[in-house]
PDB file of C-alpha atoms in Angstrom:
ATOM      1  CA  UNK C  35    -101.460  18.688-137.572  1.00  0.00           C
ATOM      2  CA  UNK C  36     -99.328  19.105-134.462  1.00  0.00           C
ATOM      3  CA  UNK C  37     -96.492  21.628-134.566  1.00  0.00           C
ATOM      4  CA  UNK C  38     -93.577  22.591-132.359  1.00  0.00           C
ATOM      5  CA  UNK C  39     -91.695  25.874-132.110  1.00  0.00           C
ATOM      6  CA  UNK C  40     -88.237  25.690-130.567  1.00  0.00           C
ATOM      7  CA  UNK C  41     -86.283  28.891-130.181  1.00  0.00           C
ATOM      8  CA  UNK C  42     -83.391  30.551-128.450  1.00  0.00           C
ATOM      9  CA  UNK C  43     -83.582  34.213-127.468  1.00  0.00           C
ATOM     10  CA  UNK C  44     -81.412  36.751-125.701  1.00  0.00           C
ATOM     11  CA  UNK C  45     -83.212  40.095-125.968  1.00  0.00           C
ATOM     12  CA  UNK C  46     -86.687  38.634-126.454  1.00  0.00           C
ATOM     13  CA  UNK C  47     -86.969  39.444-130.165  1.00  0.00           C
ATOM     14  CA  UNK C  48     -86.974  35.806-131.254  1.00  0.00           C
ATOM     15  CA  UNK C  49     -89.569  35.022-128.562  1.00  0.00           C
ATOM     16  CA  UNK C  50     -91.856  37.738-129.972  1.00  0.00           C
ATOM     17  CA  UNK C  51     -91.595  36.289-133.478  1.00  0.00           C
ATOM     18  CA  UNK C  52     -92.101  32.766-132.115  1.00  0.00           C
ATOM     19  CA  UNK C  53     -95.223  33.900-130.251  1.00  0.00           C
ATOM     20  CA  UNK C  54     -96.711  35.382-133.438  1.00  0.00           C
ATOM     21  CA  UNK C  55     -95.888  32.178-135.286  1.00  0.00           C
ATOM     22  CA  UNK C  56     -97.604  30.189-132.522  1.00  0.00           C
ATOM     23  CA  UNK C  57    -100.700  32.400-132.800  1.00  0.00           C
ATOM     24  CA  UNK C  58    -100.876  31.652-136.526  1.00  0.00           C
ATOM     25  CA  UNK C  59    -100.448  27.914-136.049  1.00  0.00           C
ATOM     26  CA  UNK C  60    -102.946  27.703-133.181  1.00  0.00           C
ATOM     27  CA  UNK C  61    -105.692  28.765-135.568  1.00  0.00           C
ATOM     28  CA  UNK C  62    -105.585  25.363-137.242  1.00  0.00           C
ATOM     29  CA  UNK C  63    -103.546  23.009-135.075  1.00  0.00           C
ATOM     30  CA  UNK C  64    -101.948  22.243-131.736  1.00  0.00           C
ATOM     31  CA  UNK C  65     -98.619  23.901-130.965  1.00  0.00           C
ATOM     32  CA  UNK C  66     -95.941  23.107-128.411  1.00  0.00           C
ATOM     33  CA  UNK C  67     -93.433  25.865-127.611  1.00  0.00           C
ATOM     34  CA  UNK C  68     -89.947  25.266-126.230  1.00  0.00           C
ATOM     35  CA  UNK C  69     -87.636  28.121-125.261  1.00  0.00           C
ATOM     36  CA  UNK C  70     -84.062  26.881-125.059  1.00  0.00           C
ATOM     37  CA  UNK C  71     -82.144  27.977-121.998  1.00  0.00           C
ATOM     38  CA  UNK C  72     -78.358  27.880-121.929  1.00  0.00           C
ATOM     39  CA  UNK C  73     -77.050  26.813-118.550  1.00  0.00           C
ATOM     40  CA  UNK C  74     -73.440  27.739-119.226  1.00  0.00           C
ATOM     41  CA  UNK C  75     -73.834  31.026-121.066  1.00  0.00           C
ATOM     42  CA  UNK C  76     -71.303  33.741-120.454  1.00  0.00           C
ATOM     43  CA  UNK C  77     -72.586  37.134-119.319  1.00  0.00           C
ATOM     44  CA  UNK C  78     -70.502  38.964-121.907  1.00  0.00           C
ATOM     45  CA  UNK C  79     -72.177  39.256-125.320  1.00  0.00           C
ATOM     46  CA  UNK C  80     -68.719  39.261-126.926  1.00  0.00           C
ATOM     47  CA  UNK C  81     -67.969  35.866-125.350  1.00  0.00           C
ATOM     48  CA  UNK C  82     -71.332  34.542-126.494  1.00  0.00           C
ATOM     49  CA  UNK C  83     -70.796  35.777-130.055  1.00  0.00           C
ATOM     50  CA  UNK C  84     -67.338  34.215-130.137  1.00  0.00           C
ATOM     51  CA  UNK C  85     -68.816  30.843-129.127  1.00  0.00           C
ATOM     52  CA  UNK C  86     -71.499  31.206-131.806  1.00  0.00           C
ATOM     53  CA  UNK C  87     -68.939  32.077-134.487  1.00  0.00           C
ATOM     54  CA  UNK C  88     -67.108  28.814-133.855  1.00  0.00           C
ATOM     55  CA  UNK C  89     -70.412  26.849-133.713  1.00  0.00           C
ATOM     56  CA  UNK C  90     -69.775  25.928-130.096  1.00  0.00           C
ATOM     57  CA  UNK C  91     -72.454  24.067-128.189  1.00  0.00           C
ATOM     58  CA  UNK C  92     -74.069  25.055-124.908  1.00  0.00           C
ATOM     59  CA  UNK C  93     -75.297  23.032-121.991  1.00  0.00           C
ATOM     60  CA  UNK C  94     -79.066  23.469-122.170  1.00  0.00           C
ATOM     61  CA  UNK C  95     -81.928  22.596-119.872  1.00  0.00           C
ATOM     62  CA  UNK C  96     -83.582  19.213-120.203  1.00  0.00           C
ATOM     63  CA  UNK C  97     -85.802  19.364-123.306  1.00  0.00           C
ATOM     64  CA  UNK C  98     -87.447  16.925-125.673  1.00  0.00           C
ATOM     65  CA  UNK C  99     -85.146  16.204-128.618  1.00  0.00           C
ATOM     66  CA  UNK C 100     -87.615  13.747-130.214  1.00  0.00           C
ATOM     67  CA  UNK C 101     -89.442  15.614-132.969  1.00  0.00           C
ATOM     68  CA  UNK C 102     -91.157  12.495-134.296  1.00  0.00           C
ATOM     69  CA  UNK C 103     -94.640  13.365-132.974  1.00  0.00           C
ATOM     70  CA  UNK C 104     -94.718  16.689-134.864  1.00  0.00           C
ATOM     71  CA  UNK C 105     -95.651  17.278-138.483  1.00  0.00           C
ATOM     72  CA  UNK C 106     -94.286  20.844-138.582  1.00  0.00           C
ATOM     73  CA  UNK C 107     -91.053  21.792-136.819  1.00  0.00           C
ATOM     74  CA  UNK C 108     -90.108  25.473-136.389  1.00  0.00           C
ATOM     75  CA  UNK C 109     -86.643  26.472-135.180  1.00  0.00           C
ATOM     76  CA  UNK C 110     -85.744  30.082-134.362  1.00  0.00           C
ATOM     77  CA  UNK C 111     -82.624  31.877-133.223  1.00  0.00           C
ATOM     78  CA  UNK C 112     -81.055  35.303-133.180  1.00  0.00           C
ATOM     79  CA  UNK C 113     -78.046  35.583-135.484  1.00  0.00           C
ATOM     80  CA  UNK C 114     -74.881  35.780-133.439  1.00  0.00           C
ATOM     81  CA  UNK C 115     -71.605  36.213-135.326  1.00  0.00           C
ATOM     82  CA  UNK C 116     -72.954  34.666-138.540  1.00  0.00           C
ATOM     83  CA  UNK C 117     -74.597  31.684-136.844  1.00  0.00           C
ATOM     84  CA  UNK C 118     -77.186  30.364-134.408  1.00  0.00           C
ATOM     85  CA  UNK C 119     -76.765  30.686-130.666  1.00  0.00           C
ATOM     86  CA  UNK C 120     -74.789  27.935-128.903  1.00  0.00           C
ATOM     87  CA  UNK C 121     -78.057  26.698-127.346  1.00  0.00           C
ATOM     88  CA  UNK C 122     -79.603  26.283-130.799  1.00  0.00           C
ATOM     89  CA  UNK C 123     -76.433  24.585-132.056  1.00  0.00           C
ATOM     90  CA  UNK C 124     -76.833  22.014-129.290  1.00  0.00           C
ATOM     91  CA  UNK C 125     -80.468  21.449-130.175  1.00  0.00           C
ATOM     92  CA  UNK C 126     -79.700  21.115-133.893  1.00  0.00           C
ATOM     93  CA  UNK C 127     -77.106  18.459-133.083  1.00  0.00           C
ATOM     94  CA  UNK C 128     -79.221  16.430-130.683  1.00  0.00           C
ATOM     95  CA  UNK C 129     -82.706  16.561-132.181  1.00  0.00           C
ATOM     96  CA  UNK C 130     -84.035  13.564-134.080  1.00  0.00           C
ATOM     97  CA  UNK C 131     -87.253  12.407-135.715  1.00  0.00           C
ATOM     98  CA  UNK C 132     -87.037  15.022-138.472  1.00  0.00           C
ATOM     99  CA  UNK C 133     -87.198  12.531-141.345  1.00  0.00           C
ATOM    100  CA  UNK C 134     -89.827  13.394-143.977  1.00  0.00           C
ATOM    101  CA  UNK C 135     -91.033  16.389-141.941  1.00  0.00           C
ATOM    102  CA  UNK C 136     -91.635  19.981-142.906  1.00  0.00           C
ATOM    103  CA  UNK C 137     -89.311  22.417-141.126  1.00  0.00           C
ATOM    104  CA  UNK C 138     -89.306  26.201-140.868  1.00  0.00           C
ATOM    105  CA  UNK C 139     -86.129  27.929-139.716  1.00  0.00           C
ATOM    106  CA  UNK C 140     -86.304  31.573-138.712  1.00  0.00           C
ATOM    107  CA  UNK C 141     -83.949  34.225-137.456  1.00  0.00           C
ATOM    108  CA  UNK C 142     -83.972  37.643-135.899  1.00  0.00           C
ATOM    109  CA  UNK C 143     -80.993  39.832-136.609  1.00  0.00           C
ATOM    110  CA  UNK C 144     -79.473  43.274-136.181  1.00  0.00           C
ATOM    111  CA  UNK C 145     -77.260  44.374-139.050  1.00  0.00           C
ATOM    112  CA  UNK C 146     -78.021  41.517-141.410  1.00  0.00           C
ATOM    113  CA  UNK C 147     -74.392  40.454-141.646  1.00  0.00           C
ATOM    114  CA  UNK C 148     -74.376  36.699-141.377  1.00  0.00           C
ATOM    115  CA  UNK C 149     -78.129  36.200-141.587  1.00  0.00           C
ATOM    116  CA  UNK C 150     -78.028  34.180-144.805  1.00  0.00           C
ATOM    117  CA  UNK C 151     -75.116  32.110-143.517  1.00  0.00           C
ATOM    118  CA  UNK C 152     -77.048  31.323-140.332  1.00  0.00           C
ATOM    119  CA  UNK C 153     -80.181  30.289-142.251  1.00  0.00           C
ATOM    120  CA  UNK C 154     -78.117  28.177-144.661  1.00  0.00           C
ATOM    121  CA  UNK C 155     -76.434  26.407-141.753  1.00  0.00           C
ATOM    122  CA  UNK C 156     -79.732  25.600-140.025  1.00  0.00           C
ATOM    123  CA  UNK C 157     -81.337  24.480-143.274  1.00  0.00           C
ATOM    124  CA  UNK C 158     -78.387  22.213-144.089  1.00  0.00           C
ATOM    125  CA  UNK C 159     -78.536  20.648-140.611  1.00  0.00           C
ATOM    126  CA  UNK C 160     -82.231  19.813-141.033  1.00  0.00           C
ATOM    127  CA  UNK C 161     -81.792  18.446-144.559  1.00  0.00           C
ATOM    128  CA  UNK C 162     -78.953  16.217-143.326  1.00  0.00           C
ATOM    129  CA  UNK C 163     -81.344  14.839-140.740  1.00  0.00           C
ATOM    130  CA  UNK C 164     -83.836  13.986-143.480  1.00  0.00           C
ATOM    131  CA  UNK C 165     -86.297  16.886-143.482  1.00  0.00           C
ATOM    132  CA  UNK C 166     -88.550  16.770-146.546  1.00  0.00           C
ATOM    133  CA  UNK C 167     -88.827  20.525-146.958  1.00  0.00           C
ATOM    134  CA  UNK C 168     -87.223  23.507-145.237  1.00  0.00           C
ATOM    135  CA  UNK C 169     -88.761  26.979-145.461  1.00  0.00           C
ATOM    136  CA  UNK C 170     -87.184  30.035-143.906  1.00  0.00           C
ATOM    137  CA  UNK C 171     -87.793  33.623-142.933  1.00  0.00           C
ATOM    138  CA  UNK C 172     -86.055  36.431-141.082  1.00  0.00           C
ATOM    139  CA  UNK C 173     -87.075  39.532-139.177  1.00  0.00           C
ATOM    140  CA  UNK C 174     -84.717  42.454-138.616  1.00  0.00           C
ATOM    141  CA  UNK C 175     -84.744  43.663-135.002  1.00  0.00           C
ATOM    142  CA  UNK C 176     -86.207  47.050-135.966  1.00  0.00           C
ATOM    143  CA  UNK C 177     -89.198  45.246-137.553  1.00  0.00           C
ATOM    144  CA  UNK C 178     -89.977  42.869-134.677  1.00  0.00           C
ATOM    145  CA  UNK C 179     -92.642  45.212-133.278  1.00  0.00           C
ATOM    146  CA  UNK C 180     -94.287  45.617-136.712  1.00  0.00           C
ATOM    147  CA  UNK C 181     -96.926  42.898-136.327  1.00  0.00           C
ATOM    148  CA  UNK C 182     -98.154  43.060-139.916  1.00  0.00           C
ATOM    149  CA  UNK C 183     -94.632  42.784-141.310  1.00  0.00           C
ATOM    150  CA  UNK C 184     -93.789  39.808-139.109  1.00  0.00           C
ATOM    151  CA  UNK C 185     -97.073  38.091-139.976  1.00  0.00           C
ATOM    152  CA  UNK C 186     -96.391  38.586-143.682  1.00  0.00           C
ATOM    153  CA  UNK C 187     -93.010  36.851-143.305  1.00  0.00           C
ATOM    154  CA  UNK C 188     -94.607  34.006-141.338  1.00  0.00           C
ATOM    155  CA  UNK C 189     -97.387  33.512-143.881  1.00  0.00           C
ATOM    156  CA  UNK C 190     -94.860  33.357-146.743  1.00  0.00           C
ATOM    157  CA  UNK C 191     -92.980  30.590-144.914  1.00  0.00           C
ATOM    158  CA  UNK C 192     -96.167  28.647-144.190  1.00  0.00           C
ATOM    159  CA  UNK C 193     -97.154  28.425-147.871  1.00  0.00           C
TER     160      UNK C 193
END
C-alpha cells in the first residue's frame, strides 16, 4: 500500500510528527512526504493567524495535487486561530483523487483552543471529496518530543 504524508509546519513540530508517522508507515509500505511551503506568507505570526482564522488560502510551491495513486492519505497542520494554515487550506481545496480512500488528518497545537474545530474542518473537506474513512489525531506542542506518546497517537489513528 502506497501512502503520502502532506503537511504544513511553522516551528517544525508538525514535521516531527509527520516524520514519526512516516517511520511507522515505512515498515510496511512506501511513503511519499510533501512539506507545503507558502510563498506569500507574512513574517508576522499575528498576520498568519488572522489569515488562518478566515480560512484564507496561500500561494504554495508546485506540488502534486493528484492523490489518486495513494491508498492512504495523511494531512497534517499546526492549528492557527482555530484552523489549518493557509498553505494547508490551499492544498485541501485543490487536491483530488480522494474518492474511496482512507485519510488521516493530524494537528499539532499549543493551547488546544480550536483544535477540534480544525480537525472537524479538515475531516469535512475530505469527506466532501469522497474519502471513505477519516481518522484523526493531535499532539500538543509540549508532547511533540515524547516519542512514545506521539507513536501511541499515530498507532490509534492507523487502526
